[in-house]
PDB file of C-alpha atoms in Angstrom:
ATOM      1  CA  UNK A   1     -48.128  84.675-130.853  1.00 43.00           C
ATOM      2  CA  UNK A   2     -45.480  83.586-129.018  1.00 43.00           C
ATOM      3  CA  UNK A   3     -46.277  80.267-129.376  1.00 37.00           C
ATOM      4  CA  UNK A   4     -46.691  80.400-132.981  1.00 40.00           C
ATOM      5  CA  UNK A   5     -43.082  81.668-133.913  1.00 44.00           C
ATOM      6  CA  UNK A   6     -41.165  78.983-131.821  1.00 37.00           C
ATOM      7  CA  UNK A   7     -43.917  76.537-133.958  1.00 36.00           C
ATOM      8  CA  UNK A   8     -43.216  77.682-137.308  1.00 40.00           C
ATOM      9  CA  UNK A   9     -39.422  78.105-136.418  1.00 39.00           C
ATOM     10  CA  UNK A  10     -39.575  74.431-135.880  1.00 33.00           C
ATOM     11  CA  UNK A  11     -41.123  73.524-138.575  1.00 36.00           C
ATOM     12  CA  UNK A  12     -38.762  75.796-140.707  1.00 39.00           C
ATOM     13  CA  UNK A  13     -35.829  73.461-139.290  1.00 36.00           C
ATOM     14  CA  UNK A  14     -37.897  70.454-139.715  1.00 40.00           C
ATOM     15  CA  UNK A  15     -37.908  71.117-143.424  1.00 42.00           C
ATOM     16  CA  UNK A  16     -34.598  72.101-143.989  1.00 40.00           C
ATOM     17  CA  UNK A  17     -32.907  68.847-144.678  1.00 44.00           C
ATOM     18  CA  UNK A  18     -35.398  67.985-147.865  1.00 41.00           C
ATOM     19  CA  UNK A  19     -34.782  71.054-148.794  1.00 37.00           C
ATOM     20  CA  UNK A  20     -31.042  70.461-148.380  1.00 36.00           C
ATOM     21  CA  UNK A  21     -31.054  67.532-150.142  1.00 51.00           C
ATOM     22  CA  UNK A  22     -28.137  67.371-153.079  1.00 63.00           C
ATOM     23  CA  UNK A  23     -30.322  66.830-156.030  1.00 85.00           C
ATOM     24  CA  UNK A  24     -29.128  63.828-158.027  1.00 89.00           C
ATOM     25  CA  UNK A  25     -26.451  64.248-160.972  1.00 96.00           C
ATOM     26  CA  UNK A  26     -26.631  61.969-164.361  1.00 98.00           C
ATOM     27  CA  UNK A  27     -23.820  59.285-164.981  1.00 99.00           C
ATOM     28  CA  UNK A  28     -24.024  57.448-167.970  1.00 99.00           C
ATOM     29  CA  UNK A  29     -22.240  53.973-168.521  1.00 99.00           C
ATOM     30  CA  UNK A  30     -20.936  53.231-171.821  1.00 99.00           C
ATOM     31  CA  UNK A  31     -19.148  50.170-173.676  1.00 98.00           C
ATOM     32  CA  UNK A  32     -18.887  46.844-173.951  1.00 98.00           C
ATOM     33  CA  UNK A  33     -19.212  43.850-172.297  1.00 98.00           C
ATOM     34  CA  UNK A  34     -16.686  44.428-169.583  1.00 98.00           C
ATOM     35  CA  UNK A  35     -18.886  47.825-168.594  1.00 98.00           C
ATOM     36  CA  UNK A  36     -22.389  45.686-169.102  1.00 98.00           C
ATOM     37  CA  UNK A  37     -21.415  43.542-166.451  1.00 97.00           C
ATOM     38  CA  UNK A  38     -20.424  39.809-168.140  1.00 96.00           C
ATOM     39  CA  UNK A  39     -19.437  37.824-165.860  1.00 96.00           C
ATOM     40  CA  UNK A  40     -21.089  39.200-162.488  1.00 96.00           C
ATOM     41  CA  UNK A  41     -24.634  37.724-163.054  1.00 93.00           C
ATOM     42  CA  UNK A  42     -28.249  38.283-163.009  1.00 94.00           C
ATOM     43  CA  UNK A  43     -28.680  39.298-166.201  1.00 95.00           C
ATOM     44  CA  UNK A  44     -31.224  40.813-168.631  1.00 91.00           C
ATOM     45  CA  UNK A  45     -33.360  39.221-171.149  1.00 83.00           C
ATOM     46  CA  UNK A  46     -32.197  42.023-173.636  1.00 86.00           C
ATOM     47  CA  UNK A  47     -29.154  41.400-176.459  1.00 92.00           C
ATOM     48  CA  UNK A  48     -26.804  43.458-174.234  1.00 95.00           C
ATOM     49  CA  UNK A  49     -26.635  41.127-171.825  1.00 95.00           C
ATOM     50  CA  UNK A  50     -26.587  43.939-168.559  1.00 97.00           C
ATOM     51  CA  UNK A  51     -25.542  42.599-165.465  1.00 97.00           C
ATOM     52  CA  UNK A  52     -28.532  44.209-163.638  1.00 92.00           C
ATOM     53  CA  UNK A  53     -27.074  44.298-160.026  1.00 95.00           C
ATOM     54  CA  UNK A  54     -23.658  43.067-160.619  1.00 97.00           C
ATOM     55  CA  UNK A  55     -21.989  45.581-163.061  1.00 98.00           C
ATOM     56  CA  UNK A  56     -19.643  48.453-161.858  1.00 98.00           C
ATOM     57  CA  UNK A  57     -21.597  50.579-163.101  1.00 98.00           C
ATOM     58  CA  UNK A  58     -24.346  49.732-161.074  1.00 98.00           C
ATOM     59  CA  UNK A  59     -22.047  49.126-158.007  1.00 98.00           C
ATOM     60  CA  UNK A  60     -20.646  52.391-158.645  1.00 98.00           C
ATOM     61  CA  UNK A  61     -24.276  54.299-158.811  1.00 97.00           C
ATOM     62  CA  UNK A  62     -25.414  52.448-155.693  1.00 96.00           C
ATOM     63  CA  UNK A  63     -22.715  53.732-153.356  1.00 96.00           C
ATOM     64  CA  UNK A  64     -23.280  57.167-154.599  1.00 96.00           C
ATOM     65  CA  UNK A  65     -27.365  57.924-153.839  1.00 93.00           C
ATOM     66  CA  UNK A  66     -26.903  61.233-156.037  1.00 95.00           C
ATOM     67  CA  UNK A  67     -25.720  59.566-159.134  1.00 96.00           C
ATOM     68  CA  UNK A  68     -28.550  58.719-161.632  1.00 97.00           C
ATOM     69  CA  UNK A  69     -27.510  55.634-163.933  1.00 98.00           C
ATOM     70  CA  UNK A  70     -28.474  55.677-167.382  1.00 98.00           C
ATOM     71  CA  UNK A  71     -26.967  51.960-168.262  1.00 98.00           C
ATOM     72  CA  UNK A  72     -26.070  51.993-171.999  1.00 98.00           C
ATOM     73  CA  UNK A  73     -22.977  49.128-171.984  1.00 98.00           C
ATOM     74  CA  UNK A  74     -23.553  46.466-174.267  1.00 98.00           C
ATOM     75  CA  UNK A  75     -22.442  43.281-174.783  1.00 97.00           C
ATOM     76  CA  UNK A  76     -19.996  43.262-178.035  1.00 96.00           C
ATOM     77  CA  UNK A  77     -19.687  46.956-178.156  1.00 98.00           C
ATOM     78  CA  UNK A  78     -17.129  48.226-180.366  1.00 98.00           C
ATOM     79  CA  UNK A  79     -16.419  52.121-179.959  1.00 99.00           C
ATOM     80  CA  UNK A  80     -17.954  52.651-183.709  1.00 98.00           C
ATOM     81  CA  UNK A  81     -21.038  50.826-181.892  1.00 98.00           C
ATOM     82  CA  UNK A  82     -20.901  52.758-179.110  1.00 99.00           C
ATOM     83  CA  UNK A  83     -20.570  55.810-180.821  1.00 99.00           C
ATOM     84  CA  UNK A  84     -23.264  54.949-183.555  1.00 98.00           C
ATOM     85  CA  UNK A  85     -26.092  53.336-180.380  1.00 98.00           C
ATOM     86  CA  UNK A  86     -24.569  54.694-177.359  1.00 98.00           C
ATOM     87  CA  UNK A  87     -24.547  58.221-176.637  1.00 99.00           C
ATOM     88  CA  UNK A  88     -28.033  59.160-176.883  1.00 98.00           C
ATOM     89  CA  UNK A  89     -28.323  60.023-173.063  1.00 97.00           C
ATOM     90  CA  UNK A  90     -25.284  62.626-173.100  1.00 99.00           C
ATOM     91  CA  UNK A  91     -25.995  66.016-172.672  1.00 98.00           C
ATOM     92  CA  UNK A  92     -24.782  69.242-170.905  1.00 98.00           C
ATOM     93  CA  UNK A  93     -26.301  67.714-167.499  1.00 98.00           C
ATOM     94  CA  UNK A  94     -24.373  64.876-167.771  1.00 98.00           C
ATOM     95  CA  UNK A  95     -22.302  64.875-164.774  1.00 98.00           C
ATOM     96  CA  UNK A  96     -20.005  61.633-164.901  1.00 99.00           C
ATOM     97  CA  UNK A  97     -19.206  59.098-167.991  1.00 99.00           C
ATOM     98  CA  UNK A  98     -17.444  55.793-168.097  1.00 99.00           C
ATOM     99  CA  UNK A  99     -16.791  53.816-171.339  1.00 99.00           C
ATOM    100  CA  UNK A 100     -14.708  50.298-171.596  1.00 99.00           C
ATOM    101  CA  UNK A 101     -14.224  50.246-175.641  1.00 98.00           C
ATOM    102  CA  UNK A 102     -12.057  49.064-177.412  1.00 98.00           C
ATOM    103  CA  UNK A 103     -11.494  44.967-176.661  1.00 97.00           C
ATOM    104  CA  UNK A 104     -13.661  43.984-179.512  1.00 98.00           C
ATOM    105  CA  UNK A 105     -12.366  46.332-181.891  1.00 98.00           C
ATOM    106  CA  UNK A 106      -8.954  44.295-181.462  1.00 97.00           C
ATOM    107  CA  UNK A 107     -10.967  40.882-181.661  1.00 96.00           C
ATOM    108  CA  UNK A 108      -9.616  39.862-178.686  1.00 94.00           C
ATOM    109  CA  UNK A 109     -12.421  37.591-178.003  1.00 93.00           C
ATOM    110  CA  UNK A 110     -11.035  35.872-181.651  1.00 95.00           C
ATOM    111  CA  UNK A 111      -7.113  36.064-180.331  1.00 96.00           C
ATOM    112  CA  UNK A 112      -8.262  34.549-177.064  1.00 94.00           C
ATOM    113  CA  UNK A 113      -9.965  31.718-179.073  1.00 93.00           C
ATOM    114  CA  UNK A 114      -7.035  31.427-181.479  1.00 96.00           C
ATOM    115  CA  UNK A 115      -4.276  31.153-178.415  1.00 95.00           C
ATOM    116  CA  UNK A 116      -6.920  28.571-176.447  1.00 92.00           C
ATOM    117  CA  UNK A 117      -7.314  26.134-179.570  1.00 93.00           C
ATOM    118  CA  UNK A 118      -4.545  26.645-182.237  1.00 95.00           C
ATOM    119  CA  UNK A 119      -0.731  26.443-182.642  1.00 96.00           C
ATOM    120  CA  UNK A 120       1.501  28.305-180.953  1.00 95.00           C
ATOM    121  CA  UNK A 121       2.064  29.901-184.070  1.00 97.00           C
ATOM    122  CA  UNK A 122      -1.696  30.281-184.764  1.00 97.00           C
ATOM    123  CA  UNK A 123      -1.595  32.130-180.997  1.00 97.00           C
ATOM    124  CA  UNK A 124       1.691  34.207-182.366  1.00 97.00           C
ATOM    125  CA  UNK A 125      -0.265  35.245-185.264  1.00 98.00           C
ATOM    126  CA  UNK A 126      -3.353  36.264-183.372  1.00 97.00           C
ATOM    127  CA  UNK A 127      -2.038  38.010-181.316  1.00 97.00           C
ATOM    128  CA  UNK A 128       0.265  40.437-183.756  1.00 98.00           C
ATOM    129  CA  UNK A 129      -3.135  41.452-185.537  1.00 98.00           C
ATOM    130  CA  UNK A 130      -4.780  42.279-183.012  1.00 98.00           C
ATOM    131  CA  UNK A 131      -1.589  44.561-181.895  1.00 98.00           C
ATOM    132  CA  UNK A 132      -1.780  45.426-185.305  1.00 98.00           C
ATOM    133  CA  UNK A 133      -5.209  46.860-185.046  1.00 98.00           C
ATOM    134  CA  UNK A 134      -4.769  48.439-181.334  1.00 98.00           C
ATOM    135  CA  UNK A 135      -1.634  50.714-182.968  1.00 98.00           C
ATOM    136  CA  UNK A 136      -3.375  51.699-186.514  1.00 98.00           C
ATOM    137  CA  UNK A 137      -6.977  51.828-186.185  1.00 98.00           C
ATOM    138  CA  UNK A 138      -7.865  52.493-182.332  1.00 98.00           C
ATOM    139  CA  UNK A 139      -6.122  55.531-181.560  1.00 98.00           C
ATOM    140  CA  UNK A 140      -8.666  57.074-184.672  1.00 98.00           C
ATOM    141  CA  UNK A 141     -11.815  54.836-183.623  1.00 98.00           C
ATOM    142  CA  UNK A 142     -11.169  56.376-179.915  1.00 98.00           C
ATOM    143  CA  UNK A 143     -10.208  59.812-180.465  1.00 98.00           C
ATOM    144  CA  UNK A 144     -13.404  59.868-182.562  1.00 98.00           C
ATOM    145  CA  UNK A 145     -15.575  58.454-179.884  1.00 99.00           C
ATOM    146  CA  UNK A 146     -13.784  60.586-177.140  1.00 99.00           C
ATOM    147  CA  UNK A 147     -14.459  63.702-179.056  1.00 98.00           C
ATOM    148  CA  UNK A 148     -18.221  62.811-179.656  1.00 99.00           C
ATOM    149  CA  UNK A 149     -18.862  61.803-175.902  1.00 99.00           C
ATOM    150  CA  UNK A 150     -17.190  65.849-175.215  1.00 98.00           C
ATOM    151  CA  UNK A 151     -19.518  67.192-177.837  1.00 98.00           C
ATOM    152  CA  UNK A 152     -22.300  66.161-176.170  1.00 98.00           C
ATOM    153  CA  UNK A 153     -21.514  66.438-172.304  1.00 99.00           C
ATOM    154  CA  UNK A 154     -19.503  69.307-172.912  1.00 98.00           C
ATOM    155  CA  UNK A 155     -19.503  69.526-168.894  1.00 98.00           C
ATOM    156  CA  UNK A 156     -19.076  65.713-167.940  1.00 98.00           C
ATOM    157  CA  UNK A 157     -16.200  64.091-166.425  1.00 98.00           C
ATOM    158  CA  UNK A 158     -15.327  60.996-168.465  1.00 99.00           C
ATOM    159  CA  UNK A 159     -13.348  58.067-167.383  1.00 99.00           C
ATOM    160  CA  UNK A 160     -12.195  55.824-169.625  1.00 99.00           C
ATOM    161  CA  UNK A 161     -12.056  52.431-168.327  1.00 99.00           C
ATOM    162  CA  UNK A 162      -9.216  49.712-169.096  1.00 98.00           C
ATOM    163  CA  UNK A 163      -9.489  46.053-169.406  1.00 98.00           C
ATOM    164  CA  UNK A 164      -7.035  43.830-166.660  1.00 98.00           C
ATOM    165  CA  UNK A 165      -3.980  41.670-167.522  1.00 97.00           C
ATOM    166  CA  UNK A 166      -6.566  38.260-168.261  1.00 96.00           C
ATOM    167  CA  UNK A 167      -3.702  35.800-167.041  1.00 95.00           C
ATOM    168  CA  UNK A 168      -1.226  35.478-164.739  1.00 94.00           C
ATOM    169  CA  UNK A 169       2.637  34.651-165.685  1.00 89.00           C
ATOM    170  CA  UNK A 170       3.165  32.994-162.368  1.00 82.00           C
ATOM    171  CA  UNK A 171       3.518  29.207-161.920  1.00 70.00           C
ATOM    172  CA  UNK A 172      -0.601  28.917-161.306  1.00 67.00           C
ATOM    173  CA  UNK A 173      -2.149  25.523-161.295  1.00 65.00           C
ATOM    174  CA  UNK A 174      -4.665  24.028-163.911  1.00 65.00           C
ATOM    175  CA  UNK A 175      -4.359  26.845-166.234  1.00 85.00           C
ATOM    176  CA  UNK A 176      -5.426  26.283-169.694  1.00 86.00           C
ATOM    177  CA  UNK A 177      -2.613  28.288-171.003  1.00 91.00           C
ATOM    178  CA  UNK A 178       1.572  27.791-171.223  1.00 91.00           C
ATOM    179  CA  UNK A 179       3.302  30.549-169.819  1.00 92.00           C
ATOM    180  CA  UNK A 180       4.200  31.454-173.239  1.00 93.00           C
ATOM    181  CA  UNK A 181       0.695  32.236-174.483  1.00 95.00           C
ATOM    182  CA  UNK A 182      -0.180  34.094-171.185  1.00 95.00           C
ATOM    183  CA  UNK A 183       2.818  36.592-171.852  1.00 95.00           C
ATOM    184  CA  UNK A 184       1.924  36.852-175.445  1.00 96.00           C
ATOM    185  CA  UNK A 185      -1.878  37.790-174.449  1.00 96.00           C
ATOM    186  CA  UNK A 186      -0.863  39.724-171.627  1.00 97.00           C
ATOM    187  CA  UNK A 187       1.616  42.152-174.121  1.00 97.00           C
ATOM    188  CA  UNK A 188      -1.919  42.863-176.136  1.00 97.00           C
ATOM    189  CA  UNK A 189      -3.888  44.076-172.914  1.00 97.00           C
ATOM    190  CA  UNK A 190      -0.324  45.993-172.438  1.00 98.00           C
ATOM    191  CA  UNK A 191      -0.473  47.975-175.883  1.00 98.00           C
ATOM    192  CA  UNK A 192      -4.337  48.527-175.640  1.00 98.00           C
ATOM    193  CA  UNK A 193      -3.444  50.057-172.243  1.00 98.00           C
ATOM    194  CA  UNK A 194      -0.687  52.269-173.771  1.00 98.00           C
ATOM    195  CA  UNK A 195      -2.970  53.812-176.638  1.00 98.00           C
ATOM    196  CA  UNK A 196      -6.650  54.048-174.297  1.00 98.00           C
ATOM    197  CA  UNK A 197      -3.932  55.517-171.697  1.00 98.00           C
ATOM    198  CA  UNK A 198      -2.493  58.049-174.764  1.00 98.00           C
ATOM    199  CA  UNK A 199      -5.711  59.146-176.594  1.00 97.00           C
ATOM    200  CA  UNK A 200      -7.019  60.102-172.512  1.00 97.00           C
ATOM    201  CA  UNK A 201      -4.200  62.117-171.328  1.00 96.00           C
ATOM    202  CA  UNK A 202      -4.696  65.376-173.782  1.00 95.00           C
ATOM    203  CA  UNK A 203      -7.782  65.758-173.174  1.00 97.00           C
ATOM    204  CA  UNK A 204      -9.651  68.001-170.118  1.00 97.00           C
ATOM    205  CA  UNK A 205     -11.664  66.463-167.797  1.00 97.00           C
ATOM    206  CA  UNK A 206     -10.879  62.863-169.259  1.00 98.00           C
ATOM    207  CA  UNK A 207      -9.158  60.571-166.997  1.00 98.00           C
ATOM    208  CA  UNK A 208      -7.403  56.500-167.891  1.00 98.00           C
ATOM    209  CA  UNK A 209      -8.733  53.839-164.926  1.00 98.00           C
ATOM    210  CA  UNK A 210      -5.593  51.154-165.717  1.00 98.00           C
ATOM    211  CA  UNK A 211      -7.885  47.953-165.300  1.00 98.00           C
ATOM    212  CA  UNK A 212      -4.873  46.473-165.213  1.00 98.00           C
ATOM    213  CA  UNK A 213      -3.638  47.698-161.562  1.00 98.00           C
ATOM    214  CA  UNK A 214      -7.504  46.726-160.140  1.00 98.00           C
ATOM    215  CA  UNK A 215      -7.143  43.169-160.936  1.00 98.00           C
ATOM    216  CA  UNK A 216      -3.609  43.051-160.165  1.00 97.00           C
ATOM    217  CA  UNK A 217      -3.191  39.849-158.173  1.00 95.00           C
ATOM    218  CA  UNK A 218      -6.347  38.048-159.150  1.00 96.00           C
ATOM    219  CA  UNK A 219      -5.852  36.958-162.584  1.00 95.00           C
ATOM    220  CA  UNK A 220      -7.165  33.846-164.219  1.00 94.00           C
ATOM    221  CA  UNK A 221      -4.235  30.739-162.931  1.00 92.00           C
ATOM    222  CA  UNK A 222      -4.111  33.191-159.478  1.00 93.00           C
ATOM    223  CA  UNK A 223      -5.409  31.346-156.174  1.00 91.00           C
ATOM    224  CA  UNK A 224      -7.837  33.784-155.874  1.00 94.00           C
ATOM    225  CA  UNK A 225      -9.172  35.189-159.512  1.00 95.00           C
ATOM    226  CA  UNK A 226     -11.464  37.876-159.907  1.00 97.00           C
ATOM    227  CA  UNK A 227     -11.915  36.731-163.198  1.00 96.00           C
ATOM    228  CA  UNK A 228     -13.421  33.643-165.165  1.00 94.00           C
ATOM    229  CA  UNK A 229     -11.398  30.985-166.851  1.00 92.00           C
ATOM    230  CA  UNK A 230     -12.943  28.596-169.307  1.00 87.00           C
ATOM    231  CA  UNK A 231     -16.413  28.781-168.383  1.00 76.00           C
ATOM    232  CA  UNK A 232     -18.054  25.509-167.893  1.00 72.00           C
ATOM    233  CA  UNK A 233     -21.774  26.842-167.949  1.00 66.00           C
ATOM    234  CA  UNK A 234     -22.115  29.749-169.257  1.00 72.00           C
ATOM    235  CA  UNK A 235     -19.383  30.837-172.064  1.00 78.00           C
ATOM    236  CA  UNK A 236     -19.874  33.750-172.433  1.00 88.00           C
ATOM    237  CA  UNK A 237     -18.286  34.982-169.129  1.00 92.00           C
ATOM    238  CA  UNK A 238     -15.229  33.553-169.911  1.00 93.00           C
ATOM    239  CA  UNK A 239     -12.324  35.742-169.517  1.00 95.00           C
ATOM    240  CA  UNK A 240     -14.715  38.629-168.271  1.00 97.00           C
ATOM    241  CA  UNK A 241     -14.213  39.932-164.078  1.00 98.00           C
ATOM    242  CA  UNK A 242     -16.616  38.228-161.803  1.00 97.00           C
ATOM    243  CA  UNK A 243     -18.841  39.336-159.296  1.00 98.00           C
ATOM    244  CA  UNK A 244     -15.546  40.533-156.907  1.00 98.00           C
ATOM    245  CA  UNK A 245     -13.830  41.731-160.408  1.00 98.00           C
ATOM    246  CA  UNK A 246     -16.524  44.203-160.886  1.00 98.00           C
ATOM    247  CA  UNK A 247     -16.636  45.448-156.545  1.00 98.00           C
ATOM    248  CA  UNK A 248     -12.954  45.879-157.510  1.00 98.00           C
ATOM    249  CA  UNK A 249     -13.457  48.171-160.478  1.00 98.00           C
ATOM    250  CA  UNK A 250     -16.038  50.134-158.538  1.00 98.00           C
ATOM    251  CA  UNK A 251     -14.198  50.322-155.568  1.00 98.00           C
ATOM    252  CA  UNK A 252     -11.668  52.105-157.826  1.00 98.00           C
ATOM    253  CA  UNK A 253     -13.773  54.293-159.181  1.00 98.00           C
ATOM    254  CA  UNK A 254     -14.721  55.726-156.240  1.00 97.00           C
ATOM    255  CA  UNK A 255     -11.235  57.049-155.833  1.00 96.00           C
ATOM    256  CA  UNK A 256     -11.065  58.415-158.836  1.00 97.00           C
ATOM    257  CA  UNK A 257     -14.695  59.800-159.797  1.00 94.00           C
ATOM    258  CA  UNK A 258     -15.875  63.437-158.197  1.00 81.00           C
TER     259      UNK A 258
END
């Protein structure tokens, strides 16, 4: 009998761990292309375009066992297309959110075109509207989207992710841009910043990751960029962080995210 209780009492400590085990916790990824993963390769064959190993979201999920990604980022995302596709997988178990909206909504992929190609008063112009835009239509289009995400993970901590300074105002070598045009692109990055940064701060449980302060050092005309220039293959990754952009951005989440 003896023998029996020292058995089962080791078998009763043998268990304990799986027992132990932190069950896993849902995180679900939401926005555009900078939060699908552009730029950091291996990609899907769907029209979202995911990064599938590459992404900080994925990075993010992989150094944390108990998160469970549901990927919903998509490539050209706006936050009315995030709200309207995106937020399916939210509900009261949700335990962590991210969303990057708000670049196309600006049509900052347009500006960027506009500054690359046209005059520098083409590039002046560009840039004002899409200022224009960030100051009279976003801080609606993301309170809308912010409240919506709430509503339906009413217990979730949500992180609202910002897009980097693209450019660098340094000397930098080979860079497609003029000083000028980097400053002028880098103020619109600056006043999406402000208003993502604004619309956060009021609300519980909702915290502003200043993509801006990640990237800091490694823009595009940098030594060392952790983000594309001018794409010679594939275009679409241009301007969007690389592989070492996105390790950045999850490295910083990982500070911030509980």
């Amino acid at each position: 009998m003896k023998f029996l209780s020292i058995v089962t009492a080791l078998l009763a400590l043998t268990a304990a761990p799986a027992s132990a085990t932190a069950r896993t916790q849902s995180y679900v990824a939401l926005g555009d292309s900078y939060a699908a993963g552009i730029g950091a390769g291996d990609y899907t064959g769907s029209a979202c375009v995911q990064s599938r190993t590459g992404a900080y979201p994925y990075l993010w999920a992989k150094a944390h066992p108990t998160a469970k990604l549901t990927f919903r980022a998509c490539s050209g995302a706006t936050t009315a297309t995030v709200l309207a596709t995106q937020l399916g997988s939210l509900s009261k178990s949700t335990r962590w959110v991210t969303v990057t909206a708000g670049g196309n909504d600006a049509g900052f992929a347009t500006t960027l075109q506009t500054c690359l190609l046209g005059s520098d008063a083409d590039c002046s112009a560009a840039v004002q509207q899409s200022t224009k835009i960030i100051r009279s239509a976003l801080p609606t289009a993301a309170d809308t989207l912010y409240t919506a995400i709430r509503k339906k993970a009413p217990n979730a901590r949500v992180y609202v992710v910002g897009y980097p300074h693209l450019l660098s105002t340094g000397g930098g070598t080979g860079c497609v841009f003029d000083p000028t045009r980097r400053q002028l692109l880098n103020s619109t990055s600056d006043t999406l910043a402000t208003v993502l940064r604004q619309h956060t701060a009021h609300r519980k449980n909702f915290t502003f990751v200043d993509g801006r302060t990640i990237l800091a050092g490694h823009e595009v005309c940098t030594a060392h960029p952790w983000i594309h220039g001018l794409a010679t293959g594939d275009l679409t990754e241009s301007f969007h962080p690389t592989a070492a952009g996105h390790q950045a951005y999850a490295k910083a989440l990982t500070k911030v995210m509980s």
